[in-house]
CSV table of C-alpha atoms in Angstrom, one decimal:
chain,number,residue,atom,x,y,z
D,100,UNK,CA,62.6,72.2,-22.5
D,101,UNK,CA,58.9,72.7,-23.9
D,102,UNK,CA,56.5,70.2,-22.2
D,103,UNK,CA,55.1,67.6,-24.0
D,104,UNK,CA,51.8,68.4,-26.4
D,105,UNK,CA,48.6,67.3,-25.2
D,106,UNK,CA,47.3,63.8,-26.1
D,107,UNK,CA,44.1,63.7,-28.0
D,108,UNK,CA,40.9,62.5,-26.1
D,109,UNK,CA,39.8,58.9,-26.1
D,110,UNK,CA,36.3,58.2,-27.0
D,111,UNK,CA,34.8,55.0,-26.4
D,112,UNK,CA,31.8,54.3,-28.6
D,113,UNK,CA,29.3,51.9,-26.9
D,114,UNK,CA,27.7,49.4,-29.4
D,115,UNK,CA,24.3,48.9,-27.9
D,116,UNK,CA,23.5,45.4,-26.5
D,117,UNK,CA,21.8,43.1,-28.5
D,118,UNK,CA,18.2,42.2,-26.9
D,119,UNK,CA,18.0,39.0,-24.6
D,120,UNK,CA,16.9,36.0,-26.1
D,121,UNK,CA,16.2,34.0,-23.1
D,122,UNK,CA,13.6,34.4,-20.7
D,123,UNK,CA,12.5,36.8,-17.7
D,124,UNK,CA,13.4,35.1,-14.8
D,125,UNK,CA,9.9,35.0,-13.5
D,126,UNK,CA,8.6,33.7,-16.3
D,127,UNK,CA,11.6,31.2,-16.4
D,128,UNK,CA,11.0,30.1,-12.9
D,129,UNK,CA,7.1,29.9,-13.9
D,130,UNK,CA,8.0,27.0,-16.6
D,131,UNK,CA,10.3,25.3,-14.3
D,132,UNK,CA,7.4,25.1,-11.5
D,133,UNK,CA,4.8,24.4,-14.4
D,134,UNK,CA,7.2,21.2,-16.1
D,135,UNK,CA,7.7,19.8,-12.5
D,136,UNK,CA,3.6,19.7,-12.2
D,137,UNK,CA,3.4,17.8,-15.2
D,138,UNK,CA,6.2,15.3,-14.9
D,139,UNK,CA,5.1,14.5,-11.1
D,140,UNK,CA,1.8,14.3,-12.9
D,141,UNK,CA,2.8,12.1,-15.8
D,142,UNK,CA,4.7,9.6,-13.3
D,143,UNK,CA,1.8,9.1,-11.2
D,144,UNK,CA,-0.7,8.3,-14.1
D,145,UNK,CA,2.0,6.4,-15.3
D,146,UNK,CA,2.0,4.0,-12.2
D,147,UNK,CA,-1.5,3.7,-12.3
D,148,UNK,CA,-2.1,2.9,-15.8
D,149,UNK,CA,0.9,0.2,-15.9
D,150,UNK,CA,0.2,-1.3,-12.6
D,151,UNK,CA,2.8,0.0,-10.5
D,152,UNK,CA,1.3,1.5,-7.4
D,153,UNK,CA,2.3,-1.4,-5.3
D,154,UNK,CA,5.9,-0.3,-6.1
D,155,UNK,CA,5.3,3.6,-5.6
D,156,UNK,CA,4.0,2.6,-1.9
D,157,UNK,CA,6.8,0.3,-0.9
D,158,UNK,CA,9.4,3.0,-2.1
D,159,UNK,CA,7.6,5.7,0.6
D,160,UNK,CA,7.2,2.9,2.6
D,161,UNK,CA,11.3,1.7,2.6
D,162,UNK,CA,12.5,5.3,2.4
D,163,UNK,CA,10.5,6.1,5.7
D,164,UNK,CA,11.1,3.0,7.3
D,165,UNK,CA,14.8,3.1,6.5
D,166,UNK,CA,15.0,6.9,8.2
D,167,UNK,CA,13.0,5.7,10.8
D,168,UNK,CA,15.0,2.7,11.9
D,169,UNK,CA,18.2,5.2,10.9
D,170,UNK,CA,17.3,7.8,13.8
D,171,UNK,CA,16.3,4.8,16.6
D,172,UNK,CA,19.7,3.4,15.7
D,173,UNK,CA,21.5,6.5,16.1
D,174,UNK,CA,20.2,7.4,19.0
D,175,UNK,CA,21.2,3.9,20.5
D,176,UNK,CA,25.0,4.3,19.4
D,177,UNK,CA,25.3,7.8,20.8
D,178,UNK,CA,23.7,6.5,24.3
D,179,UNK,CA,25.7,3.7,24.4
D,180,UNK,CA,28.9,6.0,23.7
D,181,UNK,CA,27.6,8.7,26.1
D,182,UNK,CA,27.6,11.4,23.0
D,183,UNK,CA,25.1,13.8,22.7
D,184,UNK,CA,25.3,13.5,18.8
D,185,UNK,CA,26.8,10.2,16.5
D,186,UNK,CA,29.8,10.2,14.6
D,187,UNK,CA,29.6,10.4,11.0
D,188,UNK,CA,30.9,6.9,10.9
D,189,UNK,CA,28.2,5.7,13.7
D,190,UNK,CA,25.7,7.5,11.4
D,191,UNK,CA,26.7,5.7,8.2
D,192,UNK,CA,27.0,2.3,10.2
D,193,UNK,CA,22.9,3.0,11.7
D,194,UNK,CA,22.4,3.9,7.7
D,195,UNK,CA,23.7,0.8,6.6
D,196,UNK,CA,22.1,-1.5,9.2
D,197,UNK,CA,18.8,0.2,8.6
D,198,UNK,CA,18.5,-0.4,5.0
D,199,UNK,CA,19.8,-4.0,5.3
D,200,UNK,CA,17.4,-4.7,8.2
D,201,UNK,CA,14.4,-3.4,5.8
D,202,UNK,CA,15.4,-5.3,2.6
D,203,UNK,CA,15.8,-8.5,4.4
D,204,UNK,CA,13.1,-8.4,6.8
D,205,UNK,CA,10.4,-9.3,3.9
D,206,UNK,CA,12.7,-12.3,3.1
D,207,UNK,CA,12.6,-13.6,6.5
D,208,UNK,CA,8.8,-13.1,6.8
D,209,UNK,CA,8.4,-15.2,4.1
D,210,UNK,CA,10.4,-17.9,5.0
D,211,UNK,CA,8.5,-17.9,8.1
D,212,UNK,CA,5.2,-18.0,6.3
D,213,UNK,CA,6.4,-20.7,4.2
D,214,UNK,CA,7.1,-22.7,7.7
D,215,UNK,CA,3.6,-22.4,9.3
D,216,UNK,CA,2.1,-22.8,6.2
D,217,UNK,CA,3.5,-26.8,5.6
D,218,UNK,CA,1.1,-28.0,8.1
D,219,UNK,CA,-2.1,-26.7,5.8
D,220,UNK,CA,-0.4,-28.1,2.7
D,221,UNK,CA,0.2,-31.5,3.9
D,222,UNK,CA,-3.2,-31.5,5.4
D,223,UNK,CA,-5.3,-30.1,2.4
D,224,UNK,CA,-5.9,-32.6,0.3
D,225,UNK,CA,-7.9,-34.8,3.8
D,226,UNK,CA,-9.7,-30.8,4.0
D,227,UNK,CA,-10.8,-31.3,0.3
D,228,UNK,CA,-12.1,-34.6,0.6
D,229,UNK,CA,-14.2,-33.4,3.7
D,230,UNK,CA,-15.1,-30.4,2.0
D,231,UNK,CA,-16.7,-32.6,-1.0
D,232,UNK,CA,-18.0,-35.1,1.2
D,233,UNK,CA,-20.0,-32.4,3.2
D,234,UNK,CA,-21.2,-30.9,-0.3
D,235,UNK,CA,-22.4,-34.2,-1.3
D,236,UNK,CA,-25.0,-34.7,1.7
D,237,UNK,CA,-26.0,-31.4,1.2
D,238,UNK,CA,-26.9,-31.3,-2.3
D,239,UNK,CA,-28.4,-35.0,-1.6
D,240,UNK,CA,-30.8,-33.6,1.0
D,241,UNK,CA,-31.7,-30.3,-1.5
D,242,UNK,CA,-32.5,-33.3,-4.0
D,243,UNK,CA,-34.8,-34.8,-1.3
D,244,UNK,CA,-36.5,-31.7,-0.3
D,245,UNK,CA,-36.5,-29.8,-4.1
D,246,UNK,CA,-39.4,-30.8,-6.6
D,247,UNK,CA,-38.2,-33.7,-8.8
D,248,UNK,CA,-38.0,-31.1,-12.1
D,249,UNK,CA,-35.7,-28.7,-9.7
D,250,UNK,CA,-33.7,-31.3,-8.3
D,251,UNK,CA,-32.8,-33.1,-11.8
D,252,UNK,CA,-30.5,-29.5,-12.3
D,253,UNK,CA,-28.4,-30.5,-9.0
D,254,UNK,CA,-25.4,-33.2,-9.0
D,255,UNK,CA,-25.8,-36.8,-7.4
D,256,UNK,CA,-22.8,-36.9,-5.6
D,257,UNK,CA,-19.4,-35.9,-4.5
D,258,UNK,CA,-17.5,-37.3,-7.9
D,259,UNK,CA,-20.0,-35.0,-10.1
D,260,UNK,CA,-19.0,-32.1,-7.8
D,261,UNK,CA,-15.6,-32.4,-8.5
D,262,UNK,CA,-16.0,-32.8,-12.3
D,263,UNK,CA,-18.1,-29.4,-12.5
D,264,UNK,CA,-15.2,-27.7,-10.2
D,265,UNK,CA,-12.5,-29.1,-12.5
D,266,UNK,CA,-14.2,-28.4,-15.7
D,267,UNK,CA,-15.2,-24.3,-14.4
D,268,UNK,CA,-11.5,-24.5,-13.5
D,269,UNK,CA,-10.7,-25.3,-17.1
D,270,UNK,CA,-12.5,-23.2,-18.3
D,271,UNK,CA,-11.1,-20.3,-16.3
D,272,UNK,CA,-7.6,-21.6,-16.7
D,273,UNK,CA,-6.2,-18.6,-18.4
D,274,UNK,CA,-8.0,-16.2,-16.4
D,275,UNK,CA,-6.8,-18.2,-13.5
D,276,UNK,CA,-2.8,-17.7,-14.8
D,277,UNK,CA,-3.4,-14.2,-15.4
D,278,UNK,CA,-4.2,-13.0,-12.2
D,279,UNK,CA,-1.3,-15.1,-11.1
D,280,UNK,CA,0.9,-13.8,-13.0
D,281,UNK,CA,-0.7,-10.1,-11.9
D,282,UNK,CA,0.1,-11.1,-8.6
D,283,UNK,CA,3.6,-12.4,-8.6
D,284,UNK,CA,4.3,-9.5,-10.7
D,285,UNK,CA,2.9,-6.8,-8.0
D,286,UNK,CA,4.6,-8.6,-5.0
D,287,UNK,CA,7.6,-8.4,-7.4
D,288,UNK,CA,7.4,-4.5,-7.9
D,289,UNK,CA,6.8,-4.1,-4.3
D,290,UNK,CA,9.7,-5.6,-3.2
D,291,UNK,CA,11.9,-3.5,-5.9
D,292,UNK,CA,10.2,-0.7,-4.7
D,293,UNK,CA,11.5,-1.6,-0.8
D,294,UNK,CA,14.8,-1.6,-2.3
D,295,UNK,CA,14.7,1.6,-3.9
D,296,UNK,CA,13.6,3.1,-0.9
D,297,UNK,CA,16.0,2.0,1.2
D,298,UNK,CA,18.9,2.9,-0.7
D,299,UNK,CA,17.5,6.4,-1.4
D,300,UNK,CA,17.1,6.8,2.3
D,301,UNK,CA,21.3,6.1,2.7
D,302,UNK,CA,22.3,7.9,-0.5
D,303,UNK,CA,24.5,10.5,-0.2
D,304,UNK,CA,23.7,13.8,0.4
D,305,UNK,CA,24.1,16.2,-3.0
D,306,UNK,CA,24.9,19.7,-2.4
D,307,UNK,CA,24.6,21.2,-6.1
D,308,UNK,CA,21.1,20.8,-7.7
D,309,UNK,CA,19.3,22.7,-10.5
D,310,UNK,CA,16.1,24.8,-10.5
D,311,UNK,CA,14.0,22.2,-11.8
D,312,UNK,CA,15.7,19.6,-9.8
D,313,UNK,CA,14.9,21.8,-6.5
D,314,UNK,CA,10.9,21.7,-8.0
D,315,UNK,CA,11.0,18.2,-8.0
D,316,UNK,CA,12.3,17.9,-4.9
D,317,UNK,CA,9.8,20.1,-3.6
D,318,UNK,CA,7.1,17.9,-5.3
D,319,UNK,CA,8.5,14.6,-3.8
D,320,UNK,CA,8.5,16.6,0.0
D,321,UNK,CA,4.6,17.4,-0.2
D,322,UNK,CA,4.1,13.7,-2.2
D,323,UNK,CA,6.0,12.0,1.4
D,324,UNK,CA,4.3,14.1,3.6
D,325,UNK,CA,1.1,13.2,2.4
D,326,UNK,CA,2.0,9.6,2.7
D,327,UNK,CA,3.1,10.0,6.1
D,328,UNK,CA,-0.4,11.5,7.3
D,329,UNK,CA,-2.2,8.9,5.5
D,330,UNK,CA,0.2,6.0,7.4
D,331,UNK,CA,-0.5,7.2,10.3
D,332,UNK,CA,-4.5,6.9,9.8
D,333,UNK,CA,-4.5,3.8,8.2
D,334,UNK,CA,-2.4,2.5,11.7
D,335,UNK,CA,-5.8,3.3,13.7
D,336,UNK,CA,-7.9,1.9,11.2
D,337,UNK,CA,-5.5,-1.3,11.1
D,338,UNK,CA,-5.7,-0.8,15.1
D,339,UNK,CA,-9.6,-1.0,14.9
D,340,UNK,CA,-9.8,-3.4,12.4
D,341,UNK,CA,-7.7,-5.8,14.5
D,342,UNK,CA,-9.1,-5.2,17.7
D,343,UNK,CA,-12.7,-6.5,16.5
D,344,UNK,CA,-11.0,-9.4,14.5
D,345,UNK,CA,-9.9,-10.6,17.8
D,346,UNK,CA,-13.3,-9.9,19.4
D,347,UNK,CA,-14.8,-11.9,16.9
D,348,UNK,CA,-11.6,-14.8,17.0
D,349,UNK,CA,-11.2,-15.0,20.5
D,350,UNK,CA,-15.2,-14.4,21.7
D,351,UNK,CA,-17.8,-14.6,19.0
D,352,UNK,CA,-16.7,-18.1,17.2
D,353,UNK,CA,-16.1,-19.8,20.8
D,354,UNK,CA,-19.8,-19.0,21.7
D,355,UNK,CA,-20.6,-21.3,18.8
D,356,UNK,CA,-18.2,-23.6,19.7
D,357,UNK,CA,-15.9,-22.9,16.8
D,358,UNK,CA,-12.4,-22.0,17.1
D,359,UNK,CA,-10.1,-21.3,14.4
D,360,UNK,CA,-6.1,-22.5,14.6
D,361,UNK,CA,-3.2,-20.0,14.6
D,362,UNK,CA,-5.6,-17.6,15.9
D,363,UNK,CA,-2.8,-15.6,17.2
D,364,UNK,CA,-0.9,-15.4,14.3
D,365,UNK,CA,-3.9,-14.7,12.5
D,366,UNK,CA,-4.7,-11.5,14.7
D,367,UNK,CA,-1.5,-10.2,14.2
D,368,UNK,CA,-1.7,-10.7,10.7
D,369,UNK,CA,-4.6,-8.6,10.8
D,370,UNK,CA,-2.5,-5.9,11.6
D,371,UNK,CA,-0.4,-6.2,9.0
D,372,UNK,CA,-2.1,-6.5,6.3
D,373,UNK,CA,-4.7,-3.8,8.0
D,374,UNK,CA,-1.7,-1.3,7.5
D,375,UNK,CA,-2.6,-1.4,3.2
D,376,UNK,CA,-6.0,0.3,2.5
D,377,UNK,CA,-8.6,-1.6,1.5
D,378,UNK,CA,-6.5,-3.9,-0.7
D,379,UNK,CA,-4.8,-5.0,3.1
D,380,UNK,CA,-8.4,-5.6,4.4
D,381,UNK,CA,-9.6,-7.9,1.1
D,382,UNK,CA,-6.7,-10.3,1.4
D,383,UNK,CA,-7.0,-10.8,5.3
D,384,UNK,CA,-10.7,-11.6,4.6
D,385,UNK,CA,-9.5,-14.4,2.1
D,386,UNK,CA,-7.0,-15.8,4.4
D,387,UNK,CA,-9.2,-15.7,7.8
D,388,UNK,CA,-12.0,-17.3,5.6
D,389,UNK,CA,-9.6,-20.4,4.0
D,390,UNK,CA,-8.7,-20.7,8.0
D,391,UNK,CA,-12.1,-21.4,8.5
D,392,UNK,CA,-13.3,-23.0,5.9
D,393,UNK,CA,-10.6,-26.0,6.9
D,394,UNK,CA,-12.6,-26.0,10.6
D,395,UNK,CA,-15.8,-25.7,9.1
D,396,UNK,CA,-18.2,-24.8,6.0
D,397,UNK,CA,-20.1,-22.6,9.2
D,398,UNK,CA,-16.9,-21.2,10.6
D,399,UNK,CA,-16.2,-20.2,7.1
D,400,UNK,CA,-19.6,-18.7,6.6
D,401,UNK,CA,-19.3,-16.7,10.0
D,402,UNK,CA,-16.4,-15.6,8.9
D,403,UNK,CA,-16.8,-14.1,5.5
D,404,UNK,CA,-20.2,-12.5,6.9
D,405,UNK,CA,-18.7,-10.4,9.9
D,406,UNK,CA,-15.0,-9.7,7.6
D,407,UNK,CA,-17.7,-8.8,5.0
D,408,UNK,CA,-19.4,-6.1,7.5
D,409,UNK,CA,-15.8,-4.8,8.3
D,410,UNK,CA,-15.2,-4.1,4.9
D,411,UNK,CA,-18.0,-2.3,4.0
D,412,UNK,CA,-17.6,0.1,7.1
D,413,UNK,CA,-13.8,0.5,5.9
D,414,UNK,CA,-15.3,3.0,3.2
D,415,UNK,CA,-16.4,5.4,6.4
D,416,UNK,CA,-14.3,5.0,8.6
D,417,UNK,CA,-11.4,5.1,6.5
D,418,UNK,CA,-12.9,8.3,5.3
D,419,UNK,CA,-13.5,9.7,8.6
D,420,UNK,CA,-9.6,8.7,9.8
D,421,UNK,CA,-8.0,10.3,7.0
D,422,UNK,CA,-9.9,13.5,6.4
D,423,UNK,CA,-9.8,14.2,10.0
D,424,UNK,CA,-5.3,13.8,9.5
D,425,UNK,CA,-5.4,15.1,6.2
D,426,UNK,CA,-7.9,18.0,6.4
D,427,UNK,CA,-10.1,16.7,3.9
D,428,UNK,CA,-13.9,16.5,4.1
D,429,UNK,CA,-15.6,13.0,4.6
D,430,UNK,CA,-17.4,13.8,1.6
D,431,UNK,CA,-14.2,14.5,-0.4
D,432,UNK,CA,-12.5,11.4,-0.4
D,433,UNK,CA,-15.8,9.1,-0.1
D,434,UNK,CA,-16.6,10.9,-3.5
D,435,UNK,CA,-12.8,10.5,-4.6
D,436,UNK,CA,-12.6,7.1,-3.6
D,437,UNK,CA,-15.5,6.0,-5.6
D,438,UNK,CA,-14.9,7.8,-8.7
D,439,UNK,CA,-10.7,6.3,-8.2
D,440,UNK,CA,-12.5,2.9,-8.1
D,441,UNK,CA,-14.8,3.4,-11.0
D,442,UNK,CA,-11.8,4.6,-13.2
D,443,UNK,CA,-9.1,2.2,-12.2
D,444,UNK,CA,-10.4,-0.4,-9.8
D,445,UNK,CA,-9.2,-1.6,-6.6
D,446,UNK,CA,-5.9,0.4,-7.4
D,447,UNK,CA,-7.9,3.3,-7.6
D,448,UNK,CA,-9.6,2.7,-4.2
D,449,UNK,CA,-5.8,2.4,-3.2
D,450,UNK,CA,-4.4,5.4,-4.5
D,451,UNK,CA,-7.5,7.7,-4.4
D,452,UNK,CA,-6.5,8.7,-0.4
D,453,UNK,CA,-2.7,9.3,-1.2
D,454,UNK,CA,-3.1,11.2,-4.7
D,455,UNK,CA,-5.8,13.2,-3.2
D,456,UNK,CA,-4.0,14.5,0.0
D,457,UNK,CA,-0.9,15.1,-2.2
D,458,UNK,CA,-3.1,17.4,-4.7
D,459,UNK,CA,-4.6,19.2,-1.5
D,460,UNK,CA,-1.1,19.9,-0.2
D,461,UNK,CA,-0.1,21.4,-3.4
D,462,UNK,CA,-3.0,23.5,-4.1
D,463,UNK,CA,-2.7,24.6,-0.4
D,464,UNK,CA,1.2,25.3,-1.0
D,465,UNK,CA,0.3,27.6,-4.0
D,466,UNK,CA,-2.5,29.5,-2.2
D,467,UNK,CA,-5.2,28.2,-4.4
D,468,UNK,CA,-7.6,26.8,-1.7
């Protein structure tokens, strides 16, 4: 039987490959890199130029508080079950009672604020009266010691007093709602911002994530770093701050026999407050200073004068604190913080430390400095 005749060759013609229409990688990973810049970028001038910074804090503020609080509580569940490590259930539970403790503890504060602060409320109308009384004898004894010309410009008594304050007040009315409104609105985003936080700190964790997702999340690791360094200095500057309040509370007024109520409440409100730059410092001024005004028009003088000082050496020393945490020079965020205030006001002053120490991190991250 004859074998079989050979089969004819196969040939394979290769078509060639069309050219790629996408990207290098390099350059591919280069515009991911460069669109995270510019959106972290774009968010932050976002928050400043619609208000929002009071928000952006508390949400750095809940999330660390929240894995703070998470760890402590952890670390009590595993003693108290002799494990070297928590369940995952203990860990969720120490999750859960972390967030809830931070998004309720501002409620509670303000109830409690609310409480001590009925006493001053039933009590300020008799502090007005006082107050126009003593404004009365001493605009009546400027009358008696001015020239007659000079003293004709001054009011004649306590109800002409209150008719100027009441018209300026009219007069300012809107401004007056405004800044209310500003107000009620900040303490409003603040408080959303807690939440946020908080409930970021427990989410879930998400194993799958994109390239530009990744880039963000390396932007939003520098951007709470650099919030953590600058928490920890503005905690010794609240320290110091605090420490010569209650110098001047506890020592300097009682040399003058003057001695302000809830002094302990106000020192540790001090504290607080001291915690916020600047904008912290500003509003314990105008509470120490209402304090004293309803002891005295002196104690309230005394007052504003030394908080006044304090404030003023804030600028340095806040400087000095946070440049020496954040390896910055004193020079840099003195010059920062003035040109933050000069563009966008106290909020600037506020954010000028933070935004500053973030943009260091980054150009350090990418070799530039």
């Amino acid at each position: 039987m004859a074998p079989p005749p050979p089969s004819a060759p196969v040939v394979v013609h290769h078509t060639p490959e069309p050219a790629p229409t996408t990207l290098p990688p390099r350059a591919s990973t280069r515009g991911i890199v460069v669109a995270s810049y510019l959106l972290v970028a774009a968010t932050l001038l976002l928050v400043m130029w619609r208000g929002l910074l009071p928000g952006l804090l508390c949400v750095c503020l809940g999330f660390l508080l929240t894995r703070a609080l998470t760890r402590w509580f952890a670390q009590g569940l595993s003693r108290l079950r002799r494990r070297g490590h928590p369940s995952v259930s203990g860990l969720r539970a120490a999750q859960i009672a972390a967030a809830g403790l931070v998004m309720l503890l501002p409620l509670a504060l303000l109830a409690v604020g609310l409480t001590h602060s009925r006493g001053y409320l039933v009590t300020a109308p008799q502090q007005y009266q006082e107050l126009m009384n003593y404004m009365a004898r001493t605009v009546l004894e400027l009358r008696l010691k001015l020239p007659v010309d000079m003293a004709s410009h001054l009011p004649e008594g306590a109800a002409e007093i209150q008719r100027i304050i009441a018209s300026y007040l009219g007069a300012k009315a809107g401004a007056l709602a405004m800044a209310g409104r500003a107000w009620l609105a900040g303490v409003l985003f603040a408080y959303v911002g807690l939440l946020i936080g908080a409930l970021a700190a427990v989410r879930p964790a998400v194993l799958a994530r994109g390239p530009l997702a990744q880039q963000l999340r390396l932007r939003i690791s520098l951007f709470g770093e650099a919030f953590r360094q600058i928490v920890a200095a503005q905690f010794w500057i609240a320290a110091f701050n605090t420490v010569l309040t209650a110098l001047f509370l506890l020592f300097v007024l009682p040399l003058w026999g003057l001695e302000l109520p809830y002094t302990p409440v106000l020192i540790t409100f001090t504290f607080v407050a001291g915690l916020v730059p600047i904008v912290g410092n500003l509003i314990c001024n105008v509470v120490i200073t209402i304090v004293g005004l309803s002891v005295s028009p002196l104690a309230a003088a005394a007052c504003l004068g030394f908080l006044i000082l304090i404030h003023k050496a804030e600028y340095v020393i806040n400087a000095k604190v946070v440049g020496r945490r954040t390896q910055m020079g004193v020079w840099e965020l003195l010059s920062v913080m003035f040109v933050a205030e000069a563009v966008f006001g106290p909020a600037g002053l506020v954010a000028a430390p933070l935004f500053y120490a973030y943009l260091k991190k980054e150009l350090v991250a990418a070799r530039l400095v």
